[in-house]
PDB file of C-alpha atoms and ligand atoms in Angstrom:
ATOM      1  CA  UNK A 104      -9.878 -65.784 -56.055  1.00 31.00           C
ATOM      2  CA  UNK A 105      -7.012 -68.056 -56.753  1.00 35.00           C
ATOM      3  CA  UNK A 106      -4.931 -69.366 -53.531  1.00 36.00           C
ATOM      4  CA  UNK A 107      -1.707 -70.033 -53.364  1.00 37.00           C
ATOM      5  CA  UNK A 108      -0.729 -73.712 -52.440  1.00 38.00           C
ATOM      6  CA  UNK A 109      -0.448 -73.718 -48.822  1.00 38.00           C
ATOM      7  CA  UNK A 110      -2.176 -70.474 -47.881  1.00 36.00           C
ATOM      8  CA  UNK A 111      -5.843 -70.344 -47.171  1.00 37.00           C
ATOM      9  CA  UNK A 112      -7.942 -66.565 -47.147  1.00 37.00           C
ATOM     10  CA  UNK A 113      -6.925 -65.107 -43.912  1.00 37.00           C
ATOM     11  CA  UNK A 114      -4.039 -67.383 -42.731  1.00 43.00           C
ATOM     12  CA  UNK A 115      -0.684 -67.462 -43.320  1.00 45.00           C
ATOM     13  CA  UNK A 116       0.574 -71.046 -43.621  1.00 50.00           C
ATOM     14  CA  UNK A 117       4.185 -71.367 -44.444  1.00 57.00           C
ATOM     15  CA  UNK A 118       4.216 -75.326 -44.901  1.00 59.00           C
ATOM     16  CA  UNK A 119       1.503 -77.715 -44.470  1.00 62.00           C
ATOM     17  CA  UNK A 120       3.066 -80.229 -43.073  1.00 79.00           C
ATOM     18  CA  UNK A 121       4.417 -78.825 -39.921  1.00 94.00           C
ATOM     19  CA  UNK A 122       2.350 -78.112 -37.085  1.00 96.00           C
ATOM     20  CA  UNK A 123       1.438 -74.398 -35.861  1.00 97.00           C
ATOM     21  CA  UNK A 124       1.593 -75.276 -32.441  1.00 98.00           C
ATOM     22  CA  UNK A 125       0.201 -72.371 -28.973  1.00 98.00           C
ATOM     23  CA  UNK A 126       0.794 -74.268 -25.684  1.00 98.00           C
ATOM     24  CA  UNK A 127      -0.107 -72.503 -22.757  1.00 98.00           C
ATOM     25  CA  UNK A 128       1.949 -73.552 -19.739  1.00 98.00           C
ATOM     26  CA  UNK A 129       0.554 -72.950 -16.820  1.00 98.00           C
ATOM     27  CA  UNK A 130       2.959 -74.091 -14.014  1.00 98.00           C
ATOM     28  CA  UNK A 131       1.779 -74.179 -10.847  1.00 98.00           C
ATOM     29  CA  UNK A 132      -0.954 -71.349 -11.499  1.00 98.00           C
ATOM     30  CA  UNK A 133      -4.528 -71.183 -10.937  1.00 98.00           C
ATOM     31  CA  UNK A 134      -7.446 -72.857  -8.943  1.00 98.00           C
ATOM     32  CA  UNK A 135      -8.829 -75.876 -10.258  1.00 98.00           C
ATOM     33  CA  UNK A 136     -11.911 -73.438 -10.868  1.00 98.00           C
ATOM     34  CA  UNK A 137     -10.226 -70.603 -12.305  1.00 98.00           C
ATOM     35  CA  UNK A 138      -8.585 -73.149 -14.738  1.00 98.00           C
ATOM     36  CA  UNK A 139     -11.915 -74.608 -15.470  1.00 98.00           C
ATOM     37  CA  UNK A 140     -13.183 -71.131 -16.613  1.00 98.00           C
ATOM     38  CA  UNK A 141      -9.746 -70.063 -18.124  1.00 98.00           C
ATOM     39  CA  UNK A 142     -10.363 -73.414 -20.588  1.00 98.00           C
ATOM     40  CA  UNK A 143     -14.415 -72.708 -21.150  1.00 98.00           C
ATOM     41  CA  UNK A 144     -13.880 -68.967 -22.013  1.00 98.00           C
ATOM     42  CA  UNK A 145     -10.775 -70.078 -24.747  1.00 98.00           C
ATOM     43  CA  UNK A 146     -13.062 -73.306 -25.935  1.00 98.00           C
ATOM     44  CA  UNK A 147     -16.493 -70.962 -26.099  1.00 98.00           C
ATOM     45  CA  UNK A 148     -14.880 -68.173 -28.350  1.00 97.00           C
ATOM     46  CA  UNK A 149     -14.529 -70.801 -30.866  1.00 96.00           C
ATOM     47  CA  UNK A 150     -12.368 -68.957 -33.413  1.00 96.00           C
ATOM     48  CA  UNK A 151     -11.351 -70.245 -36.694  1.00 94.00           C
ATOM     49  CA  UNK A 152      -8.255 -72.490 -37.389  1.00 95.00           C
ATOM     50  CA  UNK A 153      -6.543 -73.528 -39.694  1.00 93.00           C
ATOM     51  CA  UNK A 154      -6.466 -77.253 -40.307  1.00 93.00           C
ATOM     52  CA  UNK A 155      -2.976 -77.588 -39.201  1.00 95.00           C
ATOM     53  CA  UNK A 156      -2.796 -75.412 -35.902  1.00 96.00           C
ATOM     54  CA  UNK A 157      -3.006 -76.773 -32.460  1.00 97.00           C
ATOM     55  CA  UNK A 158      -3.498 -75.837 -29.253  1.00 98.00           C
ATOM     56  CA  UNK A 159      -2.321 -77.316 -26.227  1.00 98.00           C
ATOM     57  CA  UNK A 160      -3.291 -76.893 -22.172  1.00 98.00           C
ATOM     58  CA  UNK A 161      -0.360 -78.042 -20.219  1.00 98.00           C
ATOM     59  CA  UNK A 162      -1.881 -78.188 -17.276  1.00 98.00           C
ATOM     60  CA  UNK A 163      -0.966 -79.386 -13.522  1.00 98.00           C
ATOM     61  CA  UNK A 164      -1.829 -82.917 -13.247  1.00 98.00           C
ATOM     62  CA  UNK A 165      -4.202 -82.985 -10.352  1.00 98.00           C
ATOM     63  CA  UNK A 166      -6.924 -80.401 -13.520  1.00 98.00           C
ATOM     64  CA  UNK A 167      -5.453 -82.695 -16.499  1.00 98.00           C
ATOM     65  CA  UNK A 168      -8.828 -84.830 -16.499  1.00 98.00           C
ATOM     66  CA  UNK A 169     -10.938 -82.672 -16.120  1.00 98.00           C
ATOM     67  CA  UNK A 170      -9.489 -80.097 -19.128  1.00 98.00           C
ATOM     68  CA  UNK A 171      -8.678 -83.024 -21.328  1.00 98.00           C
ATOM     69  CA  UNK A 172     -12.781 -84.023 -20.859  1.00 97.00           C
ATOM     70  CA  UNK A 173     -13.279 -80.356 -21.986  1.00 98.00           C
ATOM     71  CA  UNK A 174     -11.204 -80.365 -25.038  1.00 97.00           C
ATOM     72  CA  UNK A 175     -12.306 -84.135 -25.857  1.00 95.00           C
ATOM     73  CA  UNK A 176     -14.765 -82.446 -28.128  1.00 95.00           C
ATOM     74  CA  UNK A 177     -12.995 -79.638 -29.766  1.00 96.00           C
ATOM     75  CA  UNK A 178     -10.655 -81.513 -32.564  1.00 94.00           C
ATOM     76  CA  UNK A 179      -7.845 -79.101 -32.253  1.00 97.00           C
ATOM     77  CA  UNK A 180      -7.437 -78.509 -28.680  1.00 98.00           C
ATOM     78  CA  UNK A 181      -5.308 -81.187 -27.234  1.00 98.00           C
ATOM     79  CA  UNK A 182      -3.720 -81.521 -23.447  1.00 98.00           C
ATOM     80  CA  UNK A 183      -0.030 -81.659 -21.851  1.00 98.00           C
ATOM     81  CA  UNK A 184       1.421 -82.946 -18.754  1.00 98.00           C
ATOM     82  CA  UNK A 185       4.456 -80.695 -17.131  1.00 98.00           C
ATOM     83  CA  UNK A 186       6.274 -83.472 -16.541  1.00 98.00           C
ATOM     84  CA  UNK A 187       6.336 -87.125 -15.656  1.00 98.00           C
ATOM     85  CA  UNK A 188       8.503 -90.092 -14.157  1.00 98.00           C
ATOM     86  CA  UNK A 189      11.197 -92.124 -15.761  1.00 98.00           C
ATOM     87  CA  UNK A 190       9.709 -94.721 -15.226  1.00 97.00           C
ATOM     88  CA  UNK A 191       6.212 -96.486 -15.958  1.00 95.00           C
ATOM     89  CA  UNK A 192       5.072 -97.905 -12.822  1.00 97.00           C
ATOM     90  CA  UNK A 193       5.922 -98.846  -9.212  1.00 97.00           C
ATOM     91  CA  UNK A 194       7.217 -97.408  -5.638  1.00 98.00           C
ATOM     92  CA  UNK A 195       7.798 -93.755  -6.370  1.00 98.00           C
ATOM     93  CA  UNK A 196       5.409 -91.967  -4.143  1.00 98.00           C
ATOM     94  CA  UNK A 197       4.469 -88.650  -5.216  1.00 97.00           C
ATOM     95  CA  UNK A 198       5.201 -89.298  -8.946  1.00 98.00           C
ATOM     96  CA  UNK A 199       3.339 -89.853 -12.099  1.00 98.00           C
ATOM     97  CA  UNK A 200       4.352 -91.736 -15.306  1.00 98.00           C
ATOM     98  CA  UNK A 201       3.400 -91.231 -18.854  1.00 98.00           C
ATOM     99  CA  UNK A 202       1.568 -94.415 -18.871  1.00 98.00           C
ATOM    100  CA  UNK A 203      -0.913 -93.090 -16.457  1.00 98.00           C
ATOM    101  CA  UNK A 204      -1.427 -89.754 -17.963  1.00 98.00           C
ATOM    102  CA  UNK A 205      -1.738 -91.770 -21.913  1.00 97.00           C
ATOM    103  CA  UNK A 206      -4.362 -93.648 -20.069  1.00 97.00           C
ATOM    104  CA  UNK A 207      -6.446 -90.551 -19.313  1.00 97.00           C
ATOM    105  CA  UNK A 208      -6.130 -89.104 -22.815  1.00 96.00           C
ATOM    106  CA  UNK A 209      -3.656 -87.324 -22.556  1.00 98.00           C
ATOM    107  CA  UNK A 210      -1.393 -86.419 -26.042  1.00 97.00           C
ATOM    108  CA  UNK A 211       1.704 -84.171 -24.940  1.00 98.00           C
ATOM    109  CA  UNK A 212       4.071 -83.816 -21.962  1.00 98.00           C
ATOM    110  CA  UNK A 213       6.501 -81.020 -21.574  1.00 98.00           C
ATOM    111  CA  UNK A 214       9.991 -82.062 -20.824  1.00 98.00           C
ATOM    112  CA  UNK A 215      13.361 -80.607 -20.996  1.00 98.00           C
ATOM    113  CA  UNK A 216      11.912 -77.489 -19.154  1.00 98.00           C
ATOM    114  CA  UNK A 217      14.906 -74.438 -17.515  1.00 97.00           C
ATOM    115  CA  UNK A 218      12.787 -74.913 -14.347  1.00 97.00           C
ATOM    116  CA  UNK A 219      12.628 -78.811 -14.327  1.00 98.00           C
ATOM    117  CA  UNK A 220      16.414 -79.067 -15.031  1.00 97.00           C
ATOM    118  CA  UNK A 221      17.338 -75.449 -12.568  1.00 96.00           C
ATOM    119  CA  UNK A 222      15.123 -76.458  -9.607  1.00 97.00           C
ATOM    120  CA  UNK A 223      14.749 -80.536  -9.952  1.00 98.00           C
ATOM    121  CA  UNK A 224      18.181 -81.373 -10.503  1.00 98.00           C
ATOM    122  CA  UNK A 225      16.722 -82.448 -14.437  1.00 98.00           C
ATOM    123  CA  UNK A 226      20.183 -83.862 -16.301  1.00 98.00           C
ATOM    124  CA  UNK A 227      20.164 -84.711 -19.823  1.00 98.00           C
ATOM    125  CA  UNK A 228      20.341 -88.540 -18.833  1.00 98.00           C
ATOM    126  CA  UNK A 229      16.951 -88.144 -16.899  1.00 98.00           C
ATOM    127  CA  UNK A 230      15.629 -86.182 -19.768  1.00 98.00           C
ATOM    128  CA  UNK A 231      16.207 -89.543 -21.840  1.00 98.00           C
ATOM    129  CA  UNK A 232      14.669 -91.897 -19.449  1.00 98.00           C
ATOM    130  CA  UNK A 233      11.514 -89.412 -19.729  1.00 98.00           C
ATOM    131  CA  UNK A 234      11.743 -88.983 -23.312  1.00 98.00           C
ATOM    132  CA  UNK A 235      11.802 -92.989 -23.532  1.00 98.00           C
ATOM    133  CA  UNK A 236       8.810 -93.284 -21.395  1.00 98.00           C
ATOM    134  CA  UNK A 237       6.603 -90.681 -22.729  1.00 98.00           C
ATOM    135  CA  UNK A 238       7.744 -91.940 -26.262  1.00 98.00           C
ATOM    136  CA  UNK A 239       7.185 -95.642 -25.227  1.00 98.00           C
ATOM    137  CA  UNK A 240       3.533 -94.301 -23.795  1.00 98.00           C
ATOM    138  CA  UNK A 241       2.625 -92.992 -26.623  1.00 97.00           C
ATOM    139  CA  UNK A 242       2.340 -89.480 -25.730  1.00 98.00           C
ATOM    140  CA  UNK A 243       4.142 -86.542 -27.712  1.00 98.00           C
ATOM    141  CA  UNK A 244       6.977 -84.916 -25.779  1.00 98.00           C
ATOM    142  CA  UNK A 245       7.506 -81.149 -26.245  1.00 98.00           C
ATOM    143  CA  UNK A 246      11.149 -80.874 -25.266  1.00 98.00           C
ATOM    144  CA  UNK A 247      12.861 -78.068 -24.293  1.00 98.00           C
ATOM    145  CA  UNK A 248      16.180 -76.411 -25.110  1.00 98.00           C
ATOM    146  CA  UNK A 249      17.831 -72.868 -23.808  1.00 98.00           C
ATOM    147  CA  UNK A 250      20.658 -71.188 -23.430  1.00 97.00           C
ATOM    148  CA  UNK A 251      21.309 -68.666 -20.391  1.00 95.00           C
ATOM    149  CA  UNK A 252      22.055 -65.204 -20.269  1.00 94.00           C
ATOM    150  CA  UNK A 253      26.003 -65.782 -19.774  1.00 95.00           C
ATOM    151  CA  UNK A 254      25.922 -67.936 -22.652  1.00 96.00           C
ATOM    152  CA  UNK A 255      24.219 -65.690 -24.455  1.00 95.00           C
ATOM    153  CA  UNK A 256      26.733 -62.505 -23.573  1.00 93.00           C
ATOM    154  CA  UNK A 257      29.418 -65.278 -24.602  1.00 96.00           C
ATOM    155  CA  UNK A 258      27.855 -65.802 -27.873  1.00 96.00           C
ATOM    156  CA  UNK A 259      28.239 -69.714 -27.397  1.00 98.00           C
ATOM    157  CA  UNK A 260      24.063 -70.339 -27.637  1.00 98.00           C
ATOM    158  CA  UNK A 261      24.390 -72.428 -30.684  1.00 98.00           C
ATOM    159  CA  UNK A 262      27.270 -75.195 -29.465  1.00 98.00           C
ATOM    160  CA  UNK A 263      24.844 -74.979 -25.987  1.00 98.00           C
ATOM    161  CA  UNK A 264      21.768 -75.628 -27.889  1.00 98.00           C
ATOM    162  CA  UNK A 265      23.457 -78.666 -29.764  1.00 98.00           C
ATOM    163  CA  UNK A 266      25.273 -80.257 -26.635  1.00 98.00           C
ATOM    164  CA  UNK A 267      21.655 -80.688 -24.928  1.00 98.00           C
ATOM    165  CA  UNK A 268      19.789 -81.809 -28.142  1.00 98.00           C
ATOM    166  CA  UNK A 269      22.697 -84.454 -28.707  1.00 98.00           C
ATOM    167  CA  UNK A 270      22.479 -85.816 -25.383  1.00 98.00           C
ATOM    168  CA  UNK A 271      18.867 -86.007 -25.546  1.00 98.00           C
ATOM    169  CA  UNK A 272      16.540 -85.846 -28.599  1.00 98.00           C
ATOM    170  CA  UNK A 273      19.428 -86.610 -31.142  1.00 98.00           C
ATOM    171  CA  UNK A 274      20.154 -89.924 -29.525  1.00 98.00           C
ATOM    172  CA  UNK A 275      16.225 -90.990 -30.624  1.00 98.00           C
ATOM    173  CA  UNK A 276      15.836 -92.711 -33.909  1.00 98.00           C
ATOM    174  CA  UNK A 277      13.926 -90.516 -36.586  1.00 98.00           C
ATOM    175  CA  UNK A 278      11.077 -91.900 -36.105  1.00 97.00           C
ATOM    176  CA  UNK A 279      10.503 -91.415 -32.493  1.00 98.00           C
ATOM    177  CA  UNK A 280      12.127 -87.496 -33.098  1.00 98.00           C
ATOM    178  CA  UNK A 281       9.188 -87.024 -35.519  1.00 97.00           C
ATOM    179  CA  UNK A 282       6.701 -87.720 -32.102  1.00 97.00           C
ATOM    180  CA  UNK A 283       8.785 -84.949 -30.615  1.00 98.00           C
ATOM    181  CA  UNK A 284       7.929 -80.563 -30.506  1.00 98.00           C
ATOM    182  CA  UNK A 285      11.313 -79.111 -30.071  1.00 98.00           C
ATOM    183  CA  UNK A 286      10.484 -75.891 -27.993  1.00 98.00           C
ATOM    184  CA  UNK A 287      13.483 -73.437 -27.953  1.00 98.00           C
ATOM    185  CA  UNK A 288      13.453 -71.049 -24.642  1.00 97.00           C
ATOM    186  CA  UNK A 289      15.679 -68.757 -23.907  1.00 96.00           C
ATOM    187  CA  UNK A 290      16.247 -68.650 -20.273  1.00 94.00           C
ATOM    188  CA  UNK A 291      16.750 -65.081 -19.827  1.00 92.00           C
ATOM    189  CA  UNK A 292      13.663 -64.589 -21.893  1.00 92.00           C
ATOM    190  CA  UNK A 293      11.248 -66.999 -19.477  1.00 88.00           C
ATOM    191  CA  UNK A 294       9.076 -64.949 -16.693  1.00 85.00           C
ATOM    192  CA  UNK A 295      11.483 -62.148 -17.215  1.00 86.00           C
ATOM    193  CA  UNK A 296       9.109 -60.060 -19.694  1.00 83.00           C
ATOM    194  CA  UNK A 297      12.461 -59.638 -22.035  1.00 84.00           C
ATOM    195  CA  UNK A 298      12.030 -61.237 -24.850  1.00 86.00           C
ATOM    196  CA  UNK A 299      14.429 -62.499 -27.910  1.00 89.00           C
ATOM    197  CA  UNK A 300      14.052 -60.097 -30.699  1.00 94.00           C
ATOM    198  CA  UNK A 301      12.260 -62.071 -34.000  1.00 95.00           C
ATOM    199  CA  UNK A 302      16.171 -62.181 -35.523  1.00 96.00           C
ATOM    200  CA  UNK A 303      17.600 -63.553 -32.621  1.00 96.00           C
ATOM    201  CA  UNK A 304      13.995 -66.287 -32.584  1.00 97.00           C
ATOM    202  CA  UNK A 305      14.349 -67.337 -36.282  1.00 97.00           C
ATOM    203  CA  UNK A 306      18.365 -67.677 -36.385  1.00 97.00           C
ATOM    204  CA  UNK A 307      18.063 -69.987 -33.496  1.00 98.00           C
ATOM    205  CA  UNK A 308      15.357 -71.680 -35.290  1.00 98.00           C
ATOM    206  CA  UNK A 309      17.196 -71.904 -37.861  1.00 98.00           C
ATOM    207  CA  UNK A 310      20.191 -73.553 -36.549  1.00 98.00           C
ATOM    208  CA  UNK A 311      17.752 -76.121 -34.696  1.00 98.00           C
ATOM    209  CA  UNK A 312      16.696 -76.999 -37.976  1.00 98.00           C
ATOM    210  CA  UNK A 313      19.465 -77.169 -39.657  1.00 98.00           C
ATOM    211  CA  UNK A 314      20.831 -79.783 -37.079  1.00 98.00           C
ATOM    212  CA  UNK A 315      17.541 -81.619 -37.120  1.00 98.00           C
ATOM    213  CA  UNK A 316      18.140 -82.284 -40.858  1.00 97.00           C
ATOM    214  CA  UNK A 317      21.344 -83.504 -40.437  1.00 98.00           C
ATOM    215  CA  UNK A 318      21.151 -85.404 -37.548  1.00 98.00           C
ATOM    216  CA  UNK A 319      17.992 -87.222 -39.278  1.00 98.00           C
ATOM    217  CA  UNK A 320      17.190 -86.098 -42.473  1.00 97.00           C
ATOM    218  CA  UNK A 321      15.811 -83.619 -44.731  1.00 96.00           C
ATOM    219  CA  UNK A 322      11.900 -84.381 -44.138  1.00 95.00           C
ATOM    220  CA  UNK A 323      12.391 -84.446 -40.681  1.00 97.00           C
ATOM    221  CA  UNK A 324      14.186 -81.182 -40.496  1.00 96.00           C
ATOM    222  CA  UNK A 325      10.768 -79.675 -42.991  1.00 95.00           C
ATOM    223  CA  UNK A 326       8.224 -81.576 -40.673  1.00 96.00           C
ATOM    224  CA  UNK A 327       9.300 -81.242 -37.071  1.00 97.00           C
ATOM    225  CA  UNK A 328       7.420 -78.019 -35.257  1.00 98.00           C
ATOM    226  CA  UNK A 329       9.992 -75.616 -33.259  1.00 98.00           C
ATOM    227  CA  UNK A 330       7.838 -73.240 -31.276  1.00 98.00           C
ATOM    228  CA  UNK A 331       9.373 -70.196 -29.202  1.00 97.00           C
ATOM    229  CA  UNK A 332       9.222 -69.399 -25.551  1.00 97.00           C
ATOM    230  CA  UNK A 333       9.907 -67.127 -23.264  1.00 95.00           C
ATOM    231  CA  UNK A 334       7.585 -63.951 -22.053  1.00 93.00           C
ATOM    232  CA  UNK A 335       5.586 -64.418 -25.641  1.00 95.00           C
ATOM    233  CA  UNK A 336       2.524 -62.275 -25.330  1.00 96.00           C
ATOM    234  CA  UNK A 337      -0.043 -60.320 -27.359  1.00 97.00           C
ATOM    235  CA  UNK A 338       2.185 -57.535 -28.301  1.00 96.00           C
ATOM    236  CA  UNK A 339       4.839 -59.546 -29.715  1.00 96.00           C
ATOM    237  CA  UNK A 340       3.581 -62.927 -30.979  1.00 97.00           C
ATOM    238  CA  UNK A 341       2.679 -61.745 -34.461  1.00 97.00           C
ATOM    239  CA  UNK A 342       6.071 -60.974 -35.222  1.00 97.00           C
ATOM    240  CA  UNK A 343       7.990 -63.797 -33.658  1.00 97.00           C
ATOM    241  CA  UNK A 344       5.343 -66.389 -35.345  1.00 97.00           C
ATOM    242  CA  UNK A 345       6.044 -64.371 -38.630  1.00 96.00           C
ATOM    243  CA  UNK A 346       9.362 -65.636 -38.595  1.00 97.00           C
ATOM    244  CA  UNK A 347       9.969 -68.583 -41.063  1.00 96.00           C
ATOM    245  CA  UNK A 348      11.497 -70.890 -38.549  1.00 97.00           C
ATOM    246  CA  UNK A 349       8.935 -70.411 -35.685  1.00 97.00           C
ATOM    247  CA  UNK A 350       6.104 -72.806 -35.432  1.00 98.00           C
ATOM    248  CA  UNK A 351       4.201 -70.678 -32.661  1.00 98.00           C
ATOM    249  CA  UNK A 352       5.379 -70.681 -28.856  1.00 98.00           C
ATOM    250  CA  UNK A 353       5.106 -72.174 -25.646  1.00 98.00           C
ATOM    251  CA  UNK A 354       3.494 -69.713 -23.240  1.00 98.00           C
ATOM    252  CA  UNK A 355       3.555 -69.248 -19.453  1.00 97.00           C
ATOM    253  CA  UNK A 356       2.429 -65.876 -18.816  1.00 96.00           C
ATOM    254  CA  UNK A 357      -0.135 -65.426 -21.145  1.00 97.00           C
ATOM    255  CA  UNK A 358      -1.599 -68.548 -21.486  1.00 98.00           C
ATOM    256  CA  UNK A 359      -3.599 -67.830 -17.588  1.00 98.00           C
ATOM    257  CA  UNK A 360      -5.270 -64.993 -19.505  1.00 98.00           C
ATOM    258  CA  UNK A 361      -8.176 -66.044 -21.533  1.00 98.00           C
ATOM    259  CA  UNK A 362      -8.099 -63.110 -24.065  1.00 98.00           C
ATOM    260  CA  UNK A 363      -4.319 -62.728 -24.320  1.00 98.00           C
ATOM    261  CA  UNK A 364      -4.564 -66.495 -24.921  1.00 98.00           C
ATOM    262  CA  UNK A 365      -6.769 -66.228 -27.628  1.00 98.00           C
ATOM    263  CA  UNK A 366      -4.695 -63.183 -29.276  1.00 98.00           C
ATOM    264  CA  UNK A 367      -1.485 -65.489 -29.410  1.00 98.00           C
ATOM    265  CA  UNK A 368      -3.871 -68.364 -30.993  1.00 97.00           C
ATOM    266  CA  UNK A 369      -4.840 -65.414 -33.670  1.00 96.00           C
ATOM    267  CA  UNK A 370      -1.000 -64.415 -34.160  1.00 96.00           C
ATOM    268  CA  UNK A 371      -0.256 -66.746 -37.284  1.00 93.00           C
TER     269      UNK A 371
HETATM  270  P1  PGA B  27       6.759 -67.102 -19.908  1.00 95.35           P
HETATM  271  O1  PGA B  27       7.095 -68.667 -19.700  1.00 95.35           O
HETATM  272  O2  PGA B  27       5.898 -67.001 -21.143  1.00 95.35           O
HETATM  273  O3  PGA B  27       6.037 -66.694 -18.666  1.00 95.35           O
HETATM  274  O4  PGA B  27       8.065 -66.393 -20.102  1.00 95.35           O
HETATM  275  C1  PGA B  27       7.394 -69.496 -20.792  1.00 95.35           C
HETATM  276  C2  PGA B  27       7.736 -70.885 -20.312  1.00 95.35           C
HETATM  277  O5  PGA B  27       8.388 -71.032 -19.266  1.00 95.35           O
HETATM  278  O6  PGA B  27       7.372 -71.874 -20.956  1.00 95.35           O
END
């Protein structure tokens, strides 16, 4: 059988250099030993992926040792903090900083969140001193970007979108943007079980793309992994990672079961 360049038997793989990217947020869910048997279950079913897929724990920080020792092993399983200071070290009480969370291994913090920036007072200019520190850290920051549902009745998503990348991600030099996942999340979609339709998914996508190529370049705008959030599940992940735009999701929900985990990881 003769494959196409860029599609292996049994995947679909729309460009080899960008990631395929499931992150399971969990928030502030689970027991530390429900979370221990949520990540052996995933780890023990072992299913096939493709070189370039990924997936990612973001778990809270006081089970972020103990999952990164779990996925230490397993070469395409990686971990992600929910958040950490602006700053590296010092007299914050209560807080924790990139460096520390580099220093236990690990790769990704999620920043930018609706719930970060709704309930913790998150501005853009915060988002910036966190994107400097994880970036500085050397961890990956999966930032992300939303419109609400007004905004959305308005039809003004797009110029929404761009405002908070340009205060945040596009003020980065290319370099450091290519360290970044942009994850887009509809507000109104997160928690709420509505979800965008696949057209509304890719044309945001889209745009982000679009922006990313101009505001950097054309590489950049190939390379750079946008994943989709907001009540992705089972039933629906198939279609919205079928979209050309959408590098996989972000998932809160469904990433606390271990089966409807694994589906979503099987949705490419
Ligand atoms: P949800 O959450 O999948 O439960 O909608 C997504 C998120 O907040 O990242």
């Amino acid at each position: 059988m003769v494959l196409l360049p860029g599609v292996v038997q049994g995947f679909k793989n729309r460009n080899l250099m960008r990631k395929m990217i499931v992150a399971g947020n969990w928030k502030m869910n689970l027991s530390f030993q429900q979370a221990n048997s949520l990540v052996h279950d995933i780890l023990r079913a072992d299913i096939p992926m493709q070189t370039n897929h990924l997936a990612i724990f973001a778990a809270p920080f006081p089970y972020l040792q103990n999952v990164q020792s779990l996925v230490s092993s397993h070469s395409q399983f990686f971990t992600a903090a929910q958040n950490c200071h602006t700053g590296k070290s010092g007299a914050f009480t209560g807080e924790v900083s990139a460096f520390m969370l580099q220093s236990i291994g690990v790769e990704y913090v999620i920043l930018g969140h609706s719930e970060r920036r709704e309930y913790f007072g998150e501005t853009s200019a915060i988002l910036v001193q966190k994107l400097r520190q994880a970036l500085e850290s050397g961890l990956r920051p999966i930032f992300c970007c939303g419109e609400t549902r007004l905004i959305r009745d308005a039809g003004t998503q797009n110029e929404y979108v761009t405002k908070q990348l340009e205060e945040t991600v596009f003020l980065f030099s290319p370099e450091q943007a290519a360290r970044m996942v942009i994850a887009y999340e509809p507000i109104w979609a997160i928690g709420t079980g509505l979800t965008a339709s696949a057209g509304q998914a890719q044309d945001m996508h889209a745009f982000i793309r679009n922006l990313i190529r101009k505001r950097f370049n054309a590489s950049l705008g190939e390379e750079l992994s946008i994943i989709y959030g907001g009540s992705c599940k089972p039933g629906n992940a198939r279609e919205l990672f079928g979209c050309p735009d959408v590098d996989g999701g972000l998932i809160g929900g469904s990433s606390l079961v271990a089966d409807d985990f694994l589906q979503i990881l099987q949705s490419f």
